CSV table of C-alpha atoms in Angstrom, one decimal:
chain,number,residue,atom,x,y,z
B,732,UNK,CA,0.0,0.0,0.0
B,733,UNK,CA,1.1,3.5,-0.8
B,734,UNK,CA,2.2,5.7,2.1
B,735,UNK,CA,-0.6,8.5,2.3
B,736,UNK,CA,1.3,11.9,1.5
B,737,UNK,CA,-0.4,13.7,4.4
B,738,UNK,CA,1.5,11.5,6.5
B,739,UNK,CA,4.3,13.4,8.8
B,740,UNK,CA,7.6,12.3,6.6
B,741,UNK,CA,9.7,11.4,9.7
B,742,UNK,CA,7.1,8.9,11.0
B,743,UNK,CA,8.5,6.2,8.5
B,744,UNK,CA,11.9,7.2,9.4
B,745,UNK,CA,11.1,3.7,11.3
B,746,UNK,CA,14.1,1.5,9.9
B,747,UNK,CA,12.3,-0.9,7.9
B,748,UNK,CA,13.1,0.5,4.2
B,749,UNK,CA,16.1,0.3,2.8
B,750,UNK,CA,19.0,2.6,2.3
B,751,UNK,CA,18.3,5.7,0.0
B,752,UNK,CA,21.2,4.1,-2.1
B,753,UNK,CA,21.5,5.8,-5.8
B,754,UNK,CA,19.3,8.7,-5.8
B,755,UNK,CA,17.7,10.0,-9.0
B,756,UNK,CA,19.9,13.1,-10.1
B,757,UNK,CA,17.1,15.7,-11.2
B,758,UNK,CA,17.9,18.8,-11.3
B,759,UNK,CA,17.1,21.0,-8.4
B,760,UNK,CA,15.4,24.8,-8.4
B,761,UNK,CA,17.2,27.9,-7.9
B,762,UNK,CA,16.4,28.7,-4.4
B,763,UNK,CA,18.8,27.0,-2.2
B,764,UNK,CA,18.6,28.9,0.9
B,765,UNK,CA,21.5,30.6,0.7
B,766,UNK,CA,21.9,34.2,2.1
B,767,UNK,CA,22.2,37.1,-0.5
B,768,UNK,CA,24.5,37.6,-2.9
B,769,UNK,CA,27.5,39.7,-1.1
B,770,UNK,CA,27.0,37.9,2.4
B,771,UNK,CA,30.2,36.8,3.9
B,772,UNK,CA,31.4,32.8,4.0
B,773,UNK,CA,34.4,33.2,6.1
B,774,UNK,CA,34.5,30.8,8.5
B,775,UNK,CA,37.2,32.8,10.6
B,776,UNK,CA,36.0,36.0,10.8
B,777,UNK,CA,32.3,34.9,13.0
B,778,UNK,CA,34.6,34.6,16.4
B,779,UNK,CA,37.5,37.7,16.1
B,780,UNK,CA,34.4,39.9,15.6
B,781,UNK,CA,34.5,40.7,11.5
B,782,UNK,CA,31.8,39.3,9.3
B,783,UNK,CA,29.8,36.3,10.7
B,784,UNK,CA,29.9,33.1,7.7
B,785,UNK,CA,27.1,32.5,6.3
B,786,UNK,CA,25.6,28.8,6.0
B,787,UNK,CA,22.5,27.5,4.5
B,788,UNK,CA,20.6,25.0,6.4
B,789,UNK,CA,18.4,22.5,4.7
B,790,UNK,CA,15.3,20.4,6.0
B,791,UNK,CA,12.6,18.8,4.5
B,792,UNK,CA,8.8,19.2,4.6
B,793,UNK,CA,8.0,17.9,8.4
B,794,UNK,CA,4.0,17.5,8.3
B,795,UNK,CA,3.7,18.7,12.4
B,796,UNK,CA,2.8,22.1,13.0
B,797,UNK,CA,5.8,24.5,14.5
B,798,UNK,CA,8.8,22.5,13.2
B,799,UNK,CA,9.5,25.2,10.7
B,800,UNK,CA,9.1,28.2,13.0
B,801,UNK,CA,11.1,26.0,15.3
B,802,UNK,CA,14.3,25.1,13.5
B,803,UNK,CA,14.7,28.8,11.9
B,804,UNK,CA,14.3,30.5,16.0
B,805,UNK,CA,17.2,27.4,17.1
B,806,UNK,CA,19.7,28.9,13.7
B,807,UNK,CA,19.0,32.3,14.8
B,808,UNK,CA,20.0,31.7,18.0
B,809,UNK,CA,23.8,30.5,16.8
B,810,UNK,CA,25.8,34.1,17.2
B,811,UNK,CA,28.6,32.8,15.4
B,812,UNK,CA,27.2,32.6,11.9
B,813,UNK,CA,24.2,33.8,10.0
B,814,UNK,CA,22.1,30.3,9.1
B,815,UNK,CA,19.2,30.7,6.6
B,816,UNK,CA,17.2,27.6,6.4
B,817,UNK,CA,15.6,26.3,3.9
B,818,UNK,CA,12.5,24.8,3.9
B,819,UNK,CA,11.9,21.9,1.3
B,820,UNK,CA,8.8,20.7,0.3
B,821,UNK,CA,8.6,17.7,-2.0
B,822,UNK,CA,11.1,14.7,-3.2
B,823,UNK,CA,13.2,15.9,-0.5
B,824,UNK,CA,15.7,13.1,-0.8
B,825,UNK,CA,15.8,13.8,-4.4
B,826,UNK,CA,16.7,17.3,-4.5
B,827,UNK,CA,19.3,17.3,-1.6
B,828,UNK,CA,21.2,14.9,-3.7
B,829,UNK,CA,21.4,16.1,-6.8
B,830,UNK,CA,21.9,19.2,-5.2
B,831,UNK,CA,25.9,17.5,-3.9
B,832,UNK,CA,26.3,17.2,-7.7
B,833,UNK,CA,26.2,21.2,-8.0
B,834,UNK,CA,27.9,24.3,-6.9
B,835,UNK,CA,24.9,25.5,-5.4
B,836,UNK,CA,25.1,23.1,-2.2
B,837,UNK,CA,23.8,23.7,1.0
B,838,UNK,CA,26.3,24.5,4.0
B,839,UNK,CA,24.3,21.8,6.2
B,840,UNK,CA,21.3,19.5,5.5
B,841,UNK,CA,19.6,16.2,7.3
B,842,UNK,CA,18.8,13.2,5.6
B,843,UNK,CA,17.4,10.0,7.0
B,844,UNK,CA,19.7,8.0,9.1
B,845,UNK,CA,22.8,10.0,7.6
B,846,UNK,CA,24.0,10.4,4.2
B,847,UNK,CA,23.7,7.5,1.6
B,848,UNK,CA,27.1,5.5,0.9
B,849,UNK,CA,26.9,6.9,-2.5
B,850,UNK,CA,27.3,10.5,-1.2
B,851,UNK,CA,29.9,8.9,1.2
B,852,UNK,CA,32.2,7.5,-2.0
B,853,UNK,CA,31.9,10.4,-3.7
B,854,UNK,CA,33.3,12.7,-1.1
B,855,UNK,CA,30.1,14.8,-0.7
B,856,UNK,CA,30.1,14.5,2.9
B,857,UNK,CA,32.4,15.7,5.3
B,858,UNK,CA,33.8,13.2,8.0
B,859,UNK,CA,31.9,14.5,11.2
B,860,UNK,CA,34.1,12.1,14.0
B,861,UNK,CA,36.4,14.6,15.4
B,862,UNK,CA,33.6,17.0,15.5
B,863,UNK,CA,31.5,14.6,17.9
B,864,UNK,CA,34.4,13.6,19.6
B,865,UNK,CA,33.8,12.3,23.3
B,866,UNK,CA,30.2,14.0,22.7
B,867,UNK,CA,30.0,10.1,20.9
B,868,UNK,CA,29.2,8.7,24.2
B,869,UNK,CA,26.1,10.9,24.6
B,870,UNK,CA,24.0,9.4,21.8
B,871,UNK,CA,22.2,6.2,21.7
B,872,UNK,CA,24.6,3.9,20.0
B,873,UNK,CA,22.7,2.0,17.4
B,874,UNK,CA,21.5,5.6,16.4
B,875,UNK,CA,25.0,6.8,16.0
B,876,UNK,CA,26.5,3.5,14.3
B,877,UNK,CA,23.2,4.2,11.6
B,878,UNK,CA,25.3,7.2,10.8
B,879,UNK,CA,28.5,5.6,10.4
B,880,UNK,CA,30.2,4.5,7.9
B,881,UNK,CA,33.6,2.2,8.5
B,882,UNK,CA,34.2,3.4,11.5
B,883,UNK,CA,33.7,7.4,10.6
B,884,UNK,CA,30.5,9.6,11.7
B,885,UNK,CA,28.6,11.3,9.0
B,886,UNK,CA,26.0,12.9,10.4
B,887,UNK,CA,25.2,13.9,14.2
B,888,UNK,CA,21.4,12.3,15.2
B,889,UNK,CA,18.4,15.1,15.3
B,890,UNK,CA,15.5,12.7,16.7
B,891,UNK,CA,14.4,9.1,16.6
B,892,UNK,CA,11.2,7.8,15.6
B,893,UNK,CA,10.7,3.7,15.4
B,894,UNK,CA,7.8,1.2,15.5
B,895,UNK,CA,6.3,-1.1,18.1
B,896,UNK,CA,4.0,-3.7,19.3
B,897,UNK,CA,0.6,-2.2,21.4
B,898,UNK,CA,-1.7,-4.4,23.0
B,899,UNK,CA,-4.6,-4.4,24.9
B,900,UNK,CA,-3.9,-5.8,28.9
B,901,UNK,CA,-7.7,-6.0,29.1
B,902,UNK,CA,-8.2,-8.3,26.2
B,903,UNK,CA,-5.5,-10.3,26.8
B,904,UNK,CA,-6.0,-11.0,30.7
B,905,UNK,CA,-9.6,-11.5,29.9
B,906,UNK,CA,-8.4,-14.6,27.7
B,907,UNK,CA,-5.7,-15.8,30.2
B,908,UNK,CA,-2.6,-15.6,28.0
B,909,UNK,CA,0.7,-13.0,29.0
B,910,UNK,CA,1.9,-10.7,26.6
B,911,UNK,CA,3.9,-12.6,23.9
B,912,UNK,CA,7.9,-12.8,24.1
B,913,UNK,CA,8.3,-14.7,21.3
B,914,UNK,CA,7.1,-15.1,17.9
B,915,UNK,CA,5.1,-18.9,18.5
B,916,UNK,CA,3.5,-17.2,22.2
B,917,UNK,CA,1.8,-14.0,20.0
B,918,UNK,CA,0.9,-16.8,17.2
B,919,UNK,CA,-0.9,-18.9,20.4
B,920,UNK,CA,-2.3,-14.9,22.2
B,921,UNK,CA,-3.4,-13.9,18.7
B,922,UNK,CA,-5.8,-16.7,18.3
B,923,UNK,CA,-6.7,-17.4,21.5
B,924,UNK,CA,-8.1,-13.4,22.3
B,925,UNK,CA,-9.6,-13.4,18.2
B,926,UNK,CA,-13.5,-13.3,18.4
B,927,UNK,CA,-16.5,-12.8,15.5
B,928,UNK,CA,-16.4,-9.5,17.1
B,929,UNK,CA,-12.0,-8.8,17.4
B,930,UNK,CA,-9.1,-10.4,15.6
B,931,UNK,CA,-6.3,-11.4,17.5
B,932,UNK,CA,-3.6,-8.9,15.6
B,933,UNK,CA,-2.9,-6.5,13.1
B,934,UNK,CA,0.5,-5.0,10.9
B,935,UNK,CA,-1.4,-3.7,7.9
B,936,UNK,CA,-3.8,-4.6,5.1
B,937,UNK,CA,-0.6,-6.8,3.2
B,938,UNK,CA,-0.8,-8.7,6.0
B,939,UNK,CA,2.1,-7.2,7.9
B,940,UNK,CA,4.9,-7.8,4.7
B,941,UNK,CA,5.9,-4.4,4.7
B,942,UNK,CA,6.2,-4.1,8.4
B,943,UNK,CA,7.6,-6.8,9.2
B,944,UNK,CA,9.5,-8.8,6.8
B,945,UNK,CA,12.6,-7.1,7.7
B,946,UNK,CA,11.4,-7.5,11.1
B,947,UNK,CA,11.5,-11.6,10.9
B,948,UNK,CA,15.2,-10.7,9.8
B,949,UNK,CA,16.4,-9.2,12.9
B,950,UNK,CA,14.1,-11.2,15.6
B,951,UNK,CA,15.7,-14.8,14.1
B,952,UNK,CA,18.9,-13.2,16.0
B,953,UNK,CA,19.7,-12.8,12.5
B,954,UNK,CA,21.3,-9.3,10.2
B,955,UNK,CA,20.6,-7.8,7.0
B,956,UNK,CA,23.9,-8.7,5.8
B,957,UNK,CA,26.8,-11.4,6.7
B,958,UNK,CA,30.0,-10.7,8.8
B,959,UNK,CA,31.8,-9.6,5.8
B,960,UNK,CA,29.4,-7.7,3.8
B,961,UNK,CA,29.3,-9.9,1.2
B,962,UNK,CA,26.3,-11.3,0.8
B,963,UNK,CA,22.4,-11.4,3.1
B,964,UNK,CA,23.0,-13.0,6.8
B,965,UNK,CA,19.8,-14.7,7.0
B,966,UNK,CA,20.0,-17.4,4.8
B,967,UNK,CA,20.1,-20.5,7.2
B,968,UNK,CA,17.8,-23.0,8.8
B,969,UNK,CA,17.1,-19.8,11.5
B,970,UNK,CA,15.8,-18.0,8.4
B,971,UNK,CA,14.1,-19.9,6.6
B,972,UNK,CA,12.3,-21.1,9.6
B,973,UNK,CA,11.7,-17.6,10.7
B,974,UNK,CA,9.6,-17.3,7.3
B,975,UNK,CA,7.7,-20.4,8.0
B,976,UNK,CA,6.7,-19.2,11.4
B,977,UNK,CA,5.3,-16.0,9.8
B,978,UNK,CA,3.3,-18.0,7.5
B,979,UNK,CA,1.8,-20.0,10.3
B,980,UNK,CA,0.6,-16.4,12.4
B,981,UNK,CA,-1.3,-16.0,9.2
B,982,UNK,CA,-2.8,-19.7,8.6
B,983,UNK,CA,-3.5,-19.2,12.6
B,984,UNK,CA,-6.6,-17.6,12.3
B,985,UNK,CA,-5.5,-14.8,14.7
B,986,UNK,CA,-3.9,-12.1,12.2
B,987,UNK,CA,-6.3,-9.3,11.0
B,988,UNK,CA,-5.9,-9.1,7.0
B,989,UNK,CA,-8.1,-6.3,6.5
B,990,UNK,CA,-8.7,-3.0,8.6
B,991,UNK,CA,-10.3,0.1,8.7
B,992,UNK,CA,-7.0,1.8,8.6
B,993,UNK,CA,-3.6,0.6,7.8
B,994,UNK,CA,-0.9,0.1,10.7
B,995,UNK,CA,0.2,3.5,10.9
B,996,UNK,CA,-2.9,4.3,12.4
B,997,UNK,CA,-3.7,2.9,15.7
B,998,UNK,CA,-7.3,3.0,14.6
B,999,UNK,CA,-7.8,-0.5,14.7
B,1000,UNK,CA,-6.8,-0.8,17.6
B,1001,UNK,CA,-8.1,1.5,19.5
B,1002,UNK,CA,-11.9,0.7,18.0
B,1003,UNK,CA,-11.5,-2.6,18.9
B,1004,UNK,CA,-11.1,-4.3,15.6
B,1005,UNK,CA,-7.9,-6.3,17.2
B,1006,UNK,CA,-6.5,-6.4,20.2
B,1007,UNK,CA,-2.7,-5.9,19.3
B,1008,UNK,CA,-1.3,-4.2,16.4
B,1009,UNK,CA,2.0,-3.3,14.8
B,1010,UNK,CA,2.3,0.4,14.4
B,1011,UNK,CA,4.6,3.5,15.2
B,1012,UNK,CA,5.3,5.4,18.4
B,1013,UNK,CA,3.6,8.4,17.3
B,1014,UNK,CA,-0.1,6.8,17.7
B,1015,UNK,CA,1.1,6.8,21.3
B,1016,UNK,CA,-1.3,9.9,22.3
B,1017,UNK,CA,-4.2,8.9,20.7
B,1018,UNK,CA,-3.7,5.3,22.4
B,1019,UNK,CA,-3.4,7.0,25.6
B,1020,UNK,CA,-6.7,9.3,24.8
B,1021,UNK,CA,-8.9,5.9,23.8
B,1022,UNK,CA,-7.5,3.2,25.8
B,1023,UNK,CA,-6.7,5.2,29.1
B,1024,UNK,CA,-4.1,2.7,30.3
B,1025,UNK,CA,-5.5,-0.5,29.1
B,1026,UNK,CA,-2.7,-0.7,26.5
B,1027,UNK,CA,1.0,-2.3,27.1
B,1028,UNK,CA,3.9,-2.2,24.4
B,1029,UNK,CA,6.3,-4.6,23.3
B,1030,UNK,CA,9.0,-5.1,20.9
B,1031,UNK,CA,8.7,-7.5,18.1
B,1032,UNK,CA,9.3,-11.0,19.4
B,1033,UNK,CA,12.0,-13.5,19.7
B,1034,UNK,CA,11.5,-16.1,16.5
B,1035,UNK,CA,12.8,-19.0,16.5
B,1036,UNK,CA,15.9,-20.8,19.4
B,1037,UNK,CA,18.5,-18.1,18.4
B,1038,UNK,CA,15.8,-15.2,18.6
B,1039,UNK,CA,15.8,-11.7,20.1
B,1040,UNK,CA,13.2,-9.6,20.2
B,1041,UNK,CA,13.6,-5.9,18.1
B,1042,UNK,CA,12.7,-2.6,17.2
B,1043,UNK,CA,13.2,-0.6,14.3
B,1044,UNK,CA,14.2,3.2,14.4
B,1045,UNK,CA,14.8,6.4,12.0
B,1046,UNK,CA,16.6,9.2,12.7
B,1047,UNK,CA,17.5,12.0,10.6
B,1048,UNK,CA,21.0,13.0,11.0
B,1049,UNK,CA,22.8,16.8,10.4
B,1050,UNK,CA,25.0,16.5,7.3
B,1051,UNK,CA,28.0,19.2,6.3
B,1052,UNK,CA,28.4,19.5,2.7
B,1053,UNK,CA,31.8,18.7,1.7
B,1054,UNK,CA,31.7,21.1,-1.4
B,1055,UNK,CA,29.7,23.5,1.4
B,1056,UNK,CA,31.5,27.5,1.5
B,1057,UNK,CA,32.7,26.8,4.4
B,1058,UNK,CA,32.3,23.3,6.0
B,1059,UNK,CA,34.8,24.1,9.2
B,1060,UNK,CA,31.7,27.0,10.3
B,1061,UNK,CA,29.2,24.2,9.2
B,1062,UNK,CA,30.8,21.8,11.6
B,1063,UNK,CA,30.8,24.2,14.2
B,1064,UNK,CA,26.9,24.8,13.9
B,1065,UNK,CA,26.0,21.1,14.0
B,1066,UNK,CA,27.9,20.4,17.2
B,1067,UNK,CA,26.4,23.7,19.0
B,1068,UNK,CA,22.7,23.2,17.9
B,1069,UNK,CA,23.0,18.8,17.3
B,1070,UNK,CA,25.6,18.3,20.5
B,1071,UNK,CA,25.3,21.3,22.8
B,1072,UNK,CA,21.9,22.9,22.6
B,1073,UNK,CA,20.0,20.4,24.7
B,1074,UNK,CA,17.1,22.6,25.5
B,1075,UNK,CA,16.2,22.4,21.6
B,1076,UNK,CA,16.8,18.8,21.1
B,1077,UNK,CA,14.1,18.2,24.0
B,1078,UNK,CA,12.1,20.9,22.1
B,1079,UNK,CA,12.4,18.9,19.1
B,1080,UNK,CA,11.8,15.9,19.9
B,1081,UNK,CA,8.8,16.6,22.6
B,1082,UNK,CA,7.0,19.5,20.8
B,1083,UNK,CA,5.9,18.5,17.7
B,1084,UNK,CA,4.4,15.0,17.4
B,1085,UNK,CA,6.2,12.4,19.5
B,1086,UNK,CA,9.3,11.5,19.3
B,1087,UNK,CA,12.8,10.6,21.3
B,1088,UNK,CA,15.7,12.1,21.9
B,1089,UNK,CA,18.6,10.8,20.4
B,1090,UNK,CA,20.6,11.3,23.5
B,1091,UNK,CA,19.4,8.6,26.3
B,1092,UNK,CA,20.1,10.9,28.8
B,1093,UNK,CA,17.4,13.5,27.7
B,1094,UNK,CA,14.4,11.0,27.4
B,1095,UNK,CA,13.2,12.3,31.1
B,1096,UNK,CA,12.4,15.2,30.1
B,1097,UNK,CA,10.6,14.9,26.9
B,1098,UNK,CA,7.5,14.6,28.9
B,1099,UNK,CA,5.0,12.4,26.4
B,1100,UNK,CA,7.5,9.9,26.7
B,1101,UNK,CA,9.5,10.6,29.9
B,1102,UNK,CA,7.5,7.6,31.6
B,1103,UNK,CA,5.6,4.8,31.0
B,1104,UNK,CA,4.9,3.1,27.8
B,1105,UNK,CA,7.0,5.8,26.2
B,1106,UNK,CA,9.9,5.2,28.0
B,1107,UNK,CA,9.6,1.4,27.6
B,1108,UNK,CA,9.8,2.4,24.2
B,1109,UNK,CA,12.9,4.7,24.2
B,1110,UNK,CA,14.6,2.0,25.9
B,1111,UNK,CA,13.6,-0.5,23.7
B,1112,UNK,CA,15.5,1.6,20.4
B,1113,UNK,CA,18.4,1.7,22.9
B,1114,UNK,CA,18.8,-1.6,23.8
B,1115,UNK,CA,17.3,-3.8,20.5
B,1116,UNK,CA,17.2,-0.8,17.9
B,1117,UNK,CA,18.1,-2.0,14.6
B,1118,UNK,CA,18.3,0.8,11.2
B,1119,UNK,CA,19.1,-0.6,7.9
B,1120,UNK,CA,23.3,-1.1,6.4
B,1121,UNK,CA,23.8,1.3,4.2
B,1122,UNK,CA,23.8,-1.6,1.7
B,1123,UNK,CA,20.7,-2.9,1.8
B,1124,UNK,CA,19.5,-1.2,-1.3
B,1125,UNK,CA,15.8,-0.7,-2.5
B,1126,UNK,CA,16.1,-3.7,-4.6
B,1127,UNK,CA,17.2,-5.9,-1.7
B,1128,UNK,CA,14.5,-4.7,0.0
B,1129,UNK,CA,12.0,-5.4,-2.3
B,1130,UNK,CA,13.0,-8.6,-2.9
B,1131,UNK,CA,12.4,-9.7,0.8
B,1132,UNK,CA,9.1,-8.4,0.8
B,1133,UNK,CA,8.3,-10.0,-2.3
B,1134,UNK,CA,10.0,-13.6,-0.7
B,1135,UNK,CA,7.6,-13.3,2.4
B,1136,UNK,CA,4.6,-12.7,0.3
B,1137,UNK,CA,4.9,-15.4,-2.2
B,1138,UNK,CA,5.7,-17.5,1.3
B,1139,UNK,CA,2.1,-16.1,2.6
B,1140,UNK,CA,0.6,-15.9,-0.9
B,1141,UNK,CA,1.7,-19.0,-2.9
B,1142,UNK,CA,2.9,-21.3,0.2
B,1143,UNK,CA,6.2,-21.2,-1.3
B,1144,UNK,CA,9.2,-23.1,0.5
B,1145,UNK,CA,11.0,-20.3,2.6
B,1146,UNK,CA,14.6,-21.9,1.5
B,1147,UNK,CA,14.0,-21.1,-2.1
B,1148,UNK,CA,12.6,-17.9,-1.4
B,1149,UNK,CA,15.5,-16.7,0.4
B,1150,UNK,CA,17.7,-17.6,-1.6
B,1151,UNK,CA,16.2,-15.4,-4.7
B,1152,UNK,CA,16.9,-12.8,-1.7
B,1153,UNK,CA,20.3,-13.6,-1.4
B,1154,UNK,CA,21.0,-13.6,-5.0
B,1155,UNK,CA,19.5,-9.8,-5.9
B,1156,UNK,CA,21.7,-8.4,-2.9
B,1157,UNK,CA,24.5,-10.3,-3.7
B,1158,UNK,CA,24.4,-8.3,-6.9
B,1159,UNK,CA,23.5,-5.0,-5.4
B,1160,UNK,CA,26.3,-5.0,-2.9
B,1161,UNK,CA,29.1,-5.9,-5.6
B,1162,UNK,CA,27.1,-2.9,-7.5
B,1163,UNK,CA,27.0,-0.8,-4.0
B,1164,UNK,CA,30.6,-1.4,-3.2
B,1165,UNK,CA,31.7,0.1,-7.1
């Protein structure tokens, strides 16, 4: 199903798509945010009192209300440059890459969990370790290591957004079962709570392949890709019988196929159309308004002997331009606002929708998530967050999806399945890697 355009953008930052690897290159309009013609770009003369630089700041379209007004007040707070933002409605990802391919950068822009590897090979991006520096330590480290690239930070995390499992304690104590750990025990609660009236659980009307195809992945105990790089890490016996266990959750009789709203809205959930659903931590305040505090959340469960159970997360990261004016003030400004100005990283990530900080340490005092199920889920991206490599390309992607459904679909054998799987990123790595 096609993602509704109304939808805020950074609420499928959520870790299950694949890297934005290999952009389209169309061309990008004139206005890049940049100050006037005449305005200074020295990046020395801001702090011995001459000219300030001048750096153009790039985000993209956030659907909440305020983030605009937000981000231009926290650049116009930073004394030791003048930062015009620009505000980019549209194929964001698009246009802030073919914009690295022209004169006309911007000084500083975000993309989703940091810049692609092909902006990484091609030296678009400056190399933003010694910038974090011991400030490394702050950040929740599967958020960081999403924006790194062998062993080098590229982009310094904004905010986090990921998905999870809500469920209704209600429903489930009424039927006798616990909330599931694993994979088989939310196969078992699924159809044991499903009446004429409720199905037992919900991930969207594909029957949860989008969702949670990569999910089955990372809850075997299994990665995207093998040690080396080389080639998928799932295809194995804990695999292939990860797939099979999806397939019987759907032959169970407990998952809902069909909603009145997809699993990005908790809808279905909260009008009692199932009692647990997939979905994203920003239905978290209209849970809380419908259910009170008959809801729980989980993270995806354990499948299979080797099994853990996992989130996904997306974060936008803070990007300097390599071919930027001036990327030593651009470093400067994404440390002081990214790093240092931990008033308006709460602000960001508390003010306009829901969302977590990317430093651990400041989840207390976003307030809509500084307790409670909000803070089970911040902990949750801390401890079993998982973002896409930066070689697991659209293809790759789509071919695991496709693999699941013809598993769902056709009843196809898992092992054969995967290893179409294997094959397409085996050939998109080699194509990745140049």
């Amino acid at each position: 199903m096609g993602i509704p355009s109304s939808l805020p953008r950074r609420r499928f930052l959520s870790g299950v798509g694949a890297s934005a690897l290999a952009v389209g290159l169309a061309g990008c309009g004139g206005n890049t945010g940049r100050p006037p013609a005449g305005a200074s770009s020295s990046g020395s003369a801001g702090a011995s009192g001459g000219p300030k630089p001048a750096l153009s700041q790039w985000y993209h379209e956030y659907g909440e209300d305020g983030v605009e007004a937000a981000v231009k007040r926290y650049a116009a707070a930073y004394d030791q440059a003048s930062v015009t933002v620009r505000w980019n409605p549209g194929d964001y990802d698009k246009l802030a890459s073919a914009s690295l391919l022209t004169a006309d950068v911007p000084d500083v822009f975000e993309y989703g969990n940091g810049p692609t590897l092909d902006m990484i090979r091609a030296g678009q991006v400056v190399d933003l370790t010694d910038t974090l520096g011991d400030a490394a330590s702050q950040f929740s480290k599967p958020v960081l290591d999403a924006m790194t690239w062998e062993g080098k930070v590229y982009a310094i995390p904004q905010t986090v957004d990921m998905q999870l499992l809500f469920y209704r304690k209600s429903v489930l104590e009424k039927a006798g079962v616990a909330p599931p750990t694993t994979l088989a025990e939310l196969t078992a609660a699924a159809k044991a709570v499903a009446t004429k009236d409720m199905g037992g659980f919900f991930a969207g009307n594909d029957g949860g392949v989008s969702t949670l195809a990569q999910m089955l992945v990372w809850s075997a105990g299994r990665e995207q890709l093998n040690a080396d790089s080389t080639g998928i890490g799932f295809d194995d016996a804990d695999g292939y019988a990860a797939f099979a266990a999806y397939r019987d959750l759907a032959t169970s009789g407990g998952l809902v196929r069909s909603a009145s709203a997809d699993w990005f809205d908790a809808a279905p959930l909260t009008n009692g159309e199932t009692a647990m659903q997939w979905t994203g931590l920003w239905t978290l305040p209209d849970v809380q308004d419908k259910l009170g505090d008959d809801f729980g959340v989980l993270p995806f469960p354990a499948v299979g002997a080797a099994g853990r159970p996992s989130v996904p997360f997306g974060s936008y990261g803070s990007i300097v331009a390599a071919k930027g004016k001036d990327p030593e003030a651009a470093k400067a400004f994404v440390r002081w606002l990214w790093v240092d100005q931990e008033a308006d990283q709460v602000d960001f990530s508390n003010s306009y929708g829901v969302h977590i900080p990317a430093k651990p340490s400041l989840v207390p005092q976003a307030t809509k998530i500084a307790t409670g199920p909000g803070a089970e889920a911040a902990k949750f991206v801390d401890e079993l967050g998982h973002a896409p490599s930066k070689l697991w390309t659209p293809a790759t992607s789509n071919a695991l999806t496709a693999a699941l459904t013809r598993v769902l679909t056709k009843n196809a054998d898992p092992r054969t399945e995967i290893g179409q799987v294997a094959a397409t990123a085996k050939t998109e790595i080699a194509r990745a890697r140049g």
